[in-house]
Short mmCIF file of C-alpha atoms in Angstrom, two decimals:
data_model
loop_
_atom_site.label_atom_id
_atom_site.label_comp_id
_atom_site.label_asym_id
_atom_site.label_seq_id
_atom_site.Cartn_x
_atom_site.Cartn_y
_atom_site.Cartn_z
CA UNK A 1 -21.63 -12.04 9.60
CA UNK A 2 -18.74 -13.99 8.55
CA UNK A 3 -16.00 -12.70 5.95
CA UNK A 4 -13.35 -14.74 4.53
CA UNK A 5 -10.02 -12.63 3.80
CA UNK A 6 -7.72 -13.21 1.01
CA UNK A 7 -4.75 -11.54 1.14
CA UNK A 8 -0.96 -12.56 -1.26
CA UNK A 9 1.65 -10.25 0.06
CA UNK A 10 3.42 -11.30 3.25
CA UNK A 11 5.11 -8.65 3.63
CA UNK A 12 2.99 -5.53 5.87
CA UNK A 13 2.51 -2.81 3.55
CA UNK A 14 0.01 -0.01 2.44
CA UNK A 15 -2.41 -2.64 1.46
CA UNK A 16 -2.07 -4.79 4.35
CA UNK A 17 -2.67 -1.97 6.52
CA UNK A 18 -5.54 -1.08 5.04
CA UNK A 19 -7.33 -4.41 5.52
CA UNK A 20 -5.97 -4.60 9.09
CA UNK A 21 -7.66 -1.03 9.65
CA UNK A 22 -10.58 -2.18 8.07
CA UNK A 23 -11.30 -5.29 9.29
CA UNK A 24 -10.62 -3.99 13.19
CA UNK A 25 -13.43 -1.76 12.53
CA UNK A 26 -15.44 -3.91 10.85
CA UNK A 27 -15.71 -6.06 13.68
CA UNK A 28 -17.35 -3.40 16.08
CA UNK A 29 -20.28 -3.99 13.26
CA UNK A 30 -20.50 -7.59 13.92
CA UNK A 31 -18.34 -9.14 11.66
CA UNK A 32 -16.16 -11.89 12.25
CA UNK A 33 -13.00 -12.45 10.23
CA UNK A 34 -11.23 -15.37 8.91
CA UNK A 35 -8.09 -15.32 6.86
CA UNK A 36 -6.04 -17.06 4.08
CA UNK A 37 -2.77 -14.71 3.88
CA UNK A 38 0.65 -15.28 2.84
CA UNK A 39 3.58 -15.86 5.20
CA UNK A 40 5.02 -12.64 6.72
CA UNK A 41 5.08 -9.87 8.70
CA UNK A 42 1.31 -9.14 7.69
CA UNK A 43 0.05 -12.07 9.95
CA UNK A 44 1.56 -10.36 12.98
CA UNK A 45 -1.87 -8.13 12.88
CA UNK A 46 -4.05 -10.30 11.21
CA UNK A 47 -3.54 -12.85 14.54
CA UNK A 48 -4.88 -9.51 16.18
CA UNK A 49 -8.69 -9.48 14.51
CA UNK A 50 -8.89 -12.75 12.84
CA UNK A 51 -11.13 -15.70 14.43
CA UNK A 52 -9.01 -18.31 12.86
CA UNK A 53 -5.90 -18.15 9.94
CA UNK A 54 -4.41 -20.25 7.71
CA UNK A 55 -0.92 -19.26 6.73
CA UNK A 56 0.67 -20.13 3.36
CA UNK A 57 3.43 -19.84 1.85
CA UNK A 58 2.26 -17.74 -1.28
CA UNK A 59 -1.11 -17.43 -3.02
CA UNK A 60 -0.87 -17.10 -6.98
CA UNK A 61 -1.02 -13.77 -8.34
CA UNK A 62 -1.90 -12.26 -11.80
CA UNK A 63 -0.33 -8.66 -11.67
CA UNK A 64 -1.97 -6.21 -14.41
CA UNK A 65 -1.36 -3.06 -12.56
CA UNK A 66 -0.40 0.12 -14.20
CA UNK A 67 3.89 0.09 -12.64
CA UNK A 68 4.01 -3.61 -12.98
CA UNK A 69 1.97 -5.51 -15.81
CA UNK A 70 4.06 -8.27 -17.25
CA UNK A 71 6.39 -7.04 -20.49
CA UNK A 72 9.42 -8.05 -21.45
CA UNK A 73 11.62 -10.11 -18.35
CA UNK A 74 8.65 -9.09 -15.99
CA UNK A 75 6.89 -11.92 -17.74
CA UNK A 76 9.42 -14.60 -15.69
CA UNK A 77 7.53 -13.17 -12.74
CA UNK A 78 4.46 -15.70 -14.13
CA UNK A 79 7.31 -18.54 -13.09
CA UNK A 80 6.52 -17.78 -9.15
CA UNK A 81 2.98 -17.57 -9.44
CA UNK A 82 2.97 -21.38 -11.38
CA UNK A 83 5.64 -22.31 -8.49
CA UNK A 84 2.90 -20.46 -5.97
CA UNK A 85 -0.43 -22.64 -7.55
CA UNK A 86 -0.13 -25.97 -5.20
CA UNK A 87 0.12 -24.04 -2.43
CA UNK A 88 -2.84 -21.79 -3.42
CA UNK A 89 -4.67 -25.24 -4.24
CA UNK A 90 -4.26 -26.46 -0.85
CA UNK A 91 -4.60 -23.19 1.16
CA UNK A 92 -8.22 -22.85 -0.26
CA UNK A 93 -9.44 -26.30 -0.15
CA UNK A 94 -8.12 -26.19 3.85
CA UNK A 95 -10.56 -23.22 4.52
CA UNK A 96 -13.00 -25.02 2.77
CA UNK A 97 -12.47 -28.12 5.02
CA UNK A 98 -12.25 -25.95 8.26
CA UNK A 99 -15.23 -23.32 7.24
CA UNK A 100 -16.94 -24.69 4.94
CA UNK A 101 -21.19 -23.43 6.23
CA UNK A 102 -19.35 -20.75 8.42
CA UNK A 103 -18.33 -18.78 5.12
CA UNK A 104 -21.23 -15.72 4.29
CA UNK A 105 -18.60 -13.93 2.22
CA UNK A 106 -15.24 -13.80 0.60
CA UNK A 107 -13.04 -10.41 0.20
CA UNK A 108 -9.90 -10.38 -1.78
CA UNK A 109 -7.71 -7.82 -0.50
CA UNK A 110 -6.57 -6.80 -4.07
CA UNK A 111 -7.59 -7.69 -7.35
CA UNK A 112 -4.15 -9.76 -8.30
CA UNK A 113 -5.60 -12.17 -5.95
CA UNK A 114 -8.32 -13.06 -8.12
CA UNK A 115 -7.40 -16.51 -9.04
CA UNK A 116 -7.53 -17.57 -5.27
CA UNK A 117 -10.43 -15.93 -4.76
CA UNK A 118 -12.37 -17.28 -7.83
CA UNK A 119 -11.00 -20.80 -6.72
CA UNK A 120 -12.60 -19.82 -2.84
CA UNK A 121 -15.92 -18.45 -4.48
CA UNK A 122 -16.09 -21.89 -6.72
CA UNK A 123 -15.84 -23.59 -3.12
CA UNK A 124 -17.75 -21.58 -0.64
CA UNK A 125 -20.56 -20.62 -3.28
CA UNK A 126 -20.58 -17.37 -1.96
CA UNK A 127 -20.58 -13.80 -3.21
CA UNK A 128 -17.22 -12.52 -3.53
CA UNK A 129 -15.79 -8.34 -3.26
CA UNK A 130 -12.77 -7.53 -4.94
CA UNK A 131 -10.50 -4.54 -4.11
CA UNK A 132 -8.64 -2.88 -6.48
CA UNK A 133 -5.76 -0.69 -4.77
CA UNK A 134 -3.46 -0.38 -6.97
CA UNK A 135 -3.97 1.76 -10.58
CA UNK A 136 -4.56 -0.88 -13.38
CA UNK A 137 -2.59 -1.03 -16.80
CA UNK A 138 -4.01 2.16 -18.89
CA UNK A 139 -4.28 -0.04 -21.80
CA UNK A 140 -7.72 -1.67 -21.31
CA UNK A 141 -7.61 -3.19 -24.84
CA UNK A 142 -4.86 -5.53 -23.86
CA UNK A 143 -5.86 -9.21 -24.15
CA UNK A 144 -5.09 -9.33 -20.31
CA UNK A 145 -7.38 -6.32 -19.45
CA UNK A 146 -10.09 -7.50 -21.22
CA UNK A 147 -9.76 -11.30 -19.32
CA UNK A 148 -9.51 -9.19 -16.03
CA UNK A 149 -12.31 -6.97 -16.70
CA UNK A 150 -14.76 -10.01 -17.94
CA UNK A 151 -13.38 -12.20 -14.54
CA UNK A 152 -14.72 -9.20 -12.24
CA UNK A 153 -17.80 -8.60 -14.39
CA UNK A 154 -18.84 -11.95 -14.14
CA UNK A 155 -17.72 -13.22 -10.76
CA UNK A 156 -17.33 -10.19 -8.50
CA UNK A 157 -20.44 -9.11 -6.55
CA UNK A 158 -19.04 -6.06 -5.63
CA UNK A 159 -15.83 -3.97 -7.06
CA UNK A 160 -14.41 -1.24 -4.52
CA UNK A 161 -11.21 0.90 -5.33
CA UNK A 162 -9.81 2.94 -3.14
CA UNK A 163 -10.05 6.59 -4.53
CA UNK A 164 -11.22 8.17 -8.06
CA UNK A 165 -7.00 7.51 -9.10
CA UNK A 166 -7.60 4.26 -9.02
CA UNK A 167 -11.42 4.03 -10.09
CA UNK A 168 -10.42 5.76 -13.61
CA UNK A 169 -8.01 3.03 -14.53
CA UNK A 170 -11.27 0.30 -14.26
CA UNK A 171 -13.54 -0.30 -17.14
CA UNK A 172 -16.62 2.27 -17.16
CA UNK A 173 -18.82 -1.01 -17.72
CA UNK A 174 -17.93 -1.80 -14.33
CA UNK A 175 -20.09 -0.67 -11.03
CA UNK A 176 -17.29 -0.04 -8.84
CA UNK A 177 -17.95 1.80 -4.96
CA UNK A 178 -15.18 4.08 -4.18
CA UNK A 179 -14.38 3.56 -0.62
CA UNK A 180 -11.07 5.28 1.03
CA UNK A 181 -8.79 3.45 2.82
CA UNK A 182 -8.66 4.54 6.78
CA UNK A 183 -5.88 5.02 8.99
CA UNK A 184 -6.75 5.63 12.88
CA UNK A 185 -4.10 8.35 14.36
CA UNK A 186 -3.49 7.05 17.88
CA UNK A 187 0.03 6.38 19.54
CA UNK A 188 0.65 2.50 20.19
CA UNK A 189 -0.70 0.93 23.32
CA UNK A 190 3.71 -0.51 23.69
CA UNK A 191 5.27 2.67 22.61
CA UNK A 192 8.52 1.85 20.61
CA UNK A 193 11.22 3.27 23.05
CA UNK A 194 14.11 2.78 20.06
CA UNK A 195 12.06 4.99 17.66
CA UNK A 196 11.58 7.46 20.13
CA UNK A 197 15.04 7.51 20.92
CA UNK A 198 16.20 8.09 17.42
CA UNK A 199 13.41 11.08 16.87
CA UNK A 200 14.49 12.71 19.76
CA UNK A 201 17.98 13.14 18.16
CA UNK A 202 16.42 15.38 15.49
CA UNK A 203 17.96 18.71 14.91
CA UNK A 204 15.32 21.49 16.18
CA UNK A 205 14.69 23.95 13.64
CA UNK A 206 15.52 21.79 10.68
CA UNK A 207 12.49 20.49 8.63
CA UNK A 208 11.48 17.11 8.48
CA UNK A 209 11.33 15.18 5.36
CA UNK A 210 9.30 11.62 6.10
CA UNK A 211 9.40 8.76 3.80
CA UNK A 212 7.20 5.80 5.42
CA UNK A 213 7.29 2.50 3.28
CA UNK A 214 9.35 -0.22 2.48
CA UNK A 215 12.44 0.46 0.97
CA UNK A 216 12.62 -0.48 -2.88
CA UNK A 217 13.24 1.05 -6.04
CA UNK A 218 9.23 1.24 -7.47
CA UNK A 219 8.88 3.61 -3.43
CA UNK A 220 11.24 6.08 -4.90
CA UNK A 221 13.89 6.12 -2.12
CA UNK A 222 16.95 6.33 -4.78
CA UNK A 223 15.48 9.72 -6.35
CA UNK A 224 15.01 10.88 -2.35
CA UNK A 225 18.77 10.65 -1.64
CA UNK A 226 19.56 12.40 -5.01
CA UNK A 227 17.32 15.09 -3.97
CA UNK A 228 19.19 15.25 -0.76
CA UNK A 229 22.22 15.68 -2.28
CA UNK A 230 20.90 18.16 -3.92
CA UNK A 231 19.46 20.18 -1.36
CA UNK A 232 22.90 19.70 0.68
CA UNK A 233 24.73 21.21 -1.86
CA UNK A 234 22.67 23.87 -1.61
CA UNK A 235 22.78 24.33 1.99
CA UNK A 236 19.43 23.80 2.97
CA UNK A 237 18.52 23.01 6.59
CA UNK A 238 16.71 19.72 5.85
CA UNK A 239 16.65 16.05 7.76
CA UNK A 240 15.30 13.51 5.94
CA UNK A 241 13.84 10.05 7.88
CA UNK A 242 13.35 7.37 6.41
CA UNK A 243 11.03 4.48 8.61
CA UNK A 244 10.70 1.31 6.67
CA UNK A 245 11.49 -2.29 6.68
CA UNK A 246 12.93 -3.78 3.61
CA UNK A 247 13.03 -7.09 1.82
CA UNK A 248 16.29 -9.13 2.35
CA UNK A 249 17.97 -10.05 -1.15
CA UNK A 250 17.28 -13.81 -2.52
CA UNK A 251 21.07 -15.50 -2.11
CA UNK A 252 21.71 -17.74 -4.76
CA UNK A 253 20.49 -18.14 -8.14
CA UNK A 254 17.16 -16.60 -8.06
CA UNK A 255 18.62 -13.89 -6.19
CA UNK A 256 21.28 -13.56 -9.18
CA UNK A 257 18.70 -13.82 -11.74
CA UNK A 258 16.00 -11.09 -10.24
CA UNK A 259 19.11 -8.65 -10.10
CA UNK A 260 20.30 -9.31 -13.33
CA UNK A 261 16.49 -8.86 -15.07
CA UNK A 262 16.03 -6.00 -13.30
CA UNK A 263 12.83 -6.97 -10.79
CA UNK A 264 14.87 -6.91 -7.73
CA UNK A 265 13.00 -3.85 -5.42
CA UNK A 266 15.41 -4.15 -2.15
CA UNK A 267 17.65 -1.35 -2.44
CA UNK A 268 19.23 -0.97 1.09
CA UNK A 269 22.96 -1.97 0.25
CA UNK A 270 22.91 0.89 -2.49
CA UNK A 271 20.67 3.58 -0.39
CA UNK A 272 23.36 2.97 2.25
CA UNK A 273 26.61 3.29 -0.33
CA UNK A 274 25.02 6.28 -1.70
CA UNK A 275 24.32 7.90 1.76
CA UNK A 276 28.37 7.91 2.49
CA UNK A 277 29.36 8.72 -0.71
CA UNK A 278 27.49 11.82 -0.75
CA UNK A 279 28.00 12.64 2.98
CA UNK A 280 24.54 12.35 3.48
CA UNK A 281 25.16 11.04 7.26
CA UNK A 282 24.22 13.58 9.52
CA UNK A 283 20.98 14.10 7.59
CA UNK A 284 19.20 10.95 5.67
CA UNK A 285 18.31 9.16 8.33
CA UNK A 286 17.31 5.30 8.00
CA UNK A 287 15.52 4.53 11.05
CA UNK A 288 14.02 0.79 10.78
CA UNK A 289 10.63 -0.73 11.03
CA UNK A 290 8.03 0.29 13.63
CA UNK A 291 4.37 -0.30 14.41
CA UNK A 292 4.30 3.00 16.44
CA UNK A 293 3.70 4.99 13.12
CA UNK A 294 1.92 7.76 14.90
CA UNK A 295 4.84 8.52 16.59
CA UNK A 296 7.04 9.51 13.95
CA UNK A 297 4.09 11.41 11.96
CA UNK A 298 4.12 13.37 14.98
CA UNK A 299 7.72 14.45 14.81
CA UNK A 300 7.47 15.35 10.89
CA UNK A 301 7.16 18.33 8.75
CA UNK A 302 6.18 17.20 5.31
CA UNK A 303 5.60 13.72 3.88
CA UNK A 304 7.43 12.72 0.93
CA UNK A 305 5.60 9.39 -1.35
CA UNK A 306 8.08 9.68 -4.43
CA UNK A 307 6.79 6.36 -5.80
CA UNK A 308 6.50 5.29 -9.53
CA UNK A 309 3.11 3.89 -8.79
CA UNK A 310 1.34 7.77 -10.09
CA UNK A 311 -0.79 7.31 -7.73
CA UNK A 312 -0.91 8.58 -3.73
CA UNK A 313 0.12 6.15 -1.13
CA UNK A 314 -1.33 5.33 2.17
CA UNK A 315 1.25 7.52 3.89
CA UNK A 316 -0.30 11.01 2.60
CA UNK A 317 -3.73 10.71 4.63
CA UNK A 318 -2.05 8.93 7.18
CA UNK A 319 0.57 11.94 7.83
CA UNK A 320 -2.29 14.27 7.09
CA UNK A 321 -4.14 13.65 10.29
CA UNK A 322 -0.76 14.95 11.81
CA UNK A 323 -1.43 18.11 9.71
CA UNK A 324 1.70 17.33 7.73
CA UNK A 325 1.31 17.79 4.13
CA UNK A 326 2.77 15.91 1.27
CA UNK A 327 4.91 15.82 -1.41
CA UNK A 328 3.33 12.85 -4.20
CA UNK A 329 4.42 11.82 -7.45
CA UNK A 330 1.07 11.76 -9.47
CA UNK A 331 0.79 13.34 -12.87
CA UNK A 332 -3.76 13.59 -12.10
CA UNK A 333 -4.51 14.21 -8.55
CA UNK A 334 -7.39 14.03 -8.00
CA UNK A 335 -9.33 16.05 -4.98
CA UNK A 336 -10.50 13.11 -2.86
CA UNK A 337 -6.67 12.56 -1.77
CA UNK A 338 -4.58 15.32 -2.70
CA UNK A 339 -5.25 19.00 -3.94
CA UNK A 340 -2.25 20.55 -5.45
CA UNK A 341 -1.02 23.71 -4.06
CA UNK A 342 -3.66 23.29 -1.39
CA UNK A 343 -2.79 19.96 0.82
CA UNK A 344 0.21 19.24 -0.96
CA UNK A 345 2.48 19.32 -4.04
CA UNK A 346 1.92 17.21 -6.73
CA UNK A 347 5.29 16.85 -8.69
CA UNK A 348 6.07 14.20 -11.81
CA UNK A 349 8.10 10.95 -10.85
CA UNK A 350 11.53 9.82 -11.25
CA UNK A 351 12.35 13.44 -11.03
CA UNK A 352 14.90 13.82 -8.03
CA UNK A 353 15.26 17.85 -9.14
CA UNK A 354 11.59 18.11 -9.01
CA UNK A 355 11.15 16.41 -6.11
CA UNK A 356 14.30 18.90 -4.34
CA UNK A 357 12.64 21.89 -5.70
CA UNK A 358 9.03 20.94 -3.87
CA UNK A 359 10.93 20.26 -0.24
CA UNK A 360 12.92 23.42 -0.99
CA UNK A 361 9.72 25.22 -1.36
CA UNK A 362 8.59 24.16 1.63
CA UNK A 363 12.10 25.00 3.59
CA UNK A 364 11.75 28.14 2.12
CA UNK A 365 8.53 29.26 3.36
CA UNK A 366 7.01 27.59 6.83
CA UNK A 367 4.49 28.81 6.83
CA UNK A 368 3.35 27.08 3.72
CA UNK A 369 3.54 24.32 5.77
CA UNK A 370 1.12 25.35 8.37
CA UNK A 371 -1.62 26.33 5.84
CA UNK A 372 -1.39 22.71 3.84
CA UNK A 373 -1.00 20.76 6.64
CA UNK A 374 -4.13 22.54 8.13
CA UNK A 375 -6.61 21.82 4.68
CA UNK A 376 -4.72 18.11 4.76
CA UNK A 377 -6.01 17.24 8.22
CA UNK A 378 -9.48 18.60 7.39
CA UNK A 379 -9.31 16.07 3.76
CA UNK A 380 -7.98 13.05 5.94
CA UNK A 381 -11.15 13.76 8.47
CA UNK A 382 -13.46 13.87 6.07
CA UNK A 383 -12.15 11.26 3.61
CA UNK A 384 -10.29 8.65 5.96
CA UNK A 385 -12.03 8.09 9.17
CA UNK A 386 -12.18 4.71 9.37
CA UNK A 387 -15.30 3.87 11.37
CA UNK A 388 -17.20 6.08 8.22
CA UNK A 389 -15.32 3.92 5.65
CA UNK A 390 -15.93 0.38 7.66
CA UNK A 391 -19.75 1.46 7.54
CA UNK A 392 -19.78 2.15 3.74
CA UNK A 393 -17.75 -1.38 3.32
CA UNK A 394 -20.15 -2.87 5.75
CA UNK A 395 -23.15 -1.24 3.69
CA UNK A 396 -21.62 -3.20 0.47
CA UNK A 397 -21.78 -6.57 2.44
CA UNK A 398 -24.73 -6.35 3.53
CA UNK A 399 -26.06 -5.64 -0.10
CA UNK A 400 -24.18 -8.30 -2.03
CA UNK A 401 -25.06 -10.90 0.51
CA UNK A 402 -29.39 -9.75 0.88
CA UNK A 403 -28.89 -10.11 -3.11
CA UNK A 404 -27.92 -13.75 -3.27
#
């Protein structure tokens, strides 16, 4: 089965890692993957599994997620999507020119890429799977929510939500399969010596709290440093291990406009300033990105996911494979991803004090780290094992190709 995967996010993150894990497992079932993807660090991983790949400067997206749906100055983001439209059309047409007659199925990695997905479906005339990886805007009566739902109902041959939390944000009229993301908990074949050296410098006996992901406002990194300040004032023996890259600030007029509109996500400079101002240099460690993420999880006691998205992210279940419990900013945790006070703790978003109290709980009660970590590991094995989830995704592929 030959599948065209469409991904519009360049930086390697949760969505692209999830796709990479899925495709790597699907290849064992005979899937031949072709990619149209935006330029960025994700390409380094897609190159490892792709039969062929077309990279483009950008793909037009339409964001109706709960966190970043268009409102106020965020409507300006549509200017970027209009700018990317010619690149989108060219990339999909180039894919059709190269692979016409070779593609059996289109898989859109996130519903935000529905526009390039529809264009590809029109040209290739094959079934389309649309993945939904982020909770959608709660206002289902808004015209854009109704528009997206109509497109999904009329054009998507299958809709896949990554968990029950995301499924509950989609219209009940839509047929949706829930297939959790996957993670392979194994060390890289090329260990990262720099990262290993940094991890070896962590203090023995301290509670090691990890943050894995791009250093952005929406990921709650500034909330974490504020929580670290509170804990430092209390004399808590906690070290913070931040692993992830950051998007470079855009220079010139574009960067100035993004900053003024409050749309710039990169906060590395501000984060470093706060660490220095609060005197946290000895306990708040910015270790950078690594491809050997498993070695990081094996050194942590707790993973913090203080995201503003109101949903558990990949680091929660990735760390769970190493028996690491989590602290997650989620208002309504569901049992397939987080069981409050069993596999981790659920707290409010944008609340550094609540975050500090949750960390303090684990720091004082180390037996809770082991108890919740064991239960988190059991949940991860049940729900996030790559081969099992790849089999479920492959069954969806077979179902819609056989009935078309």
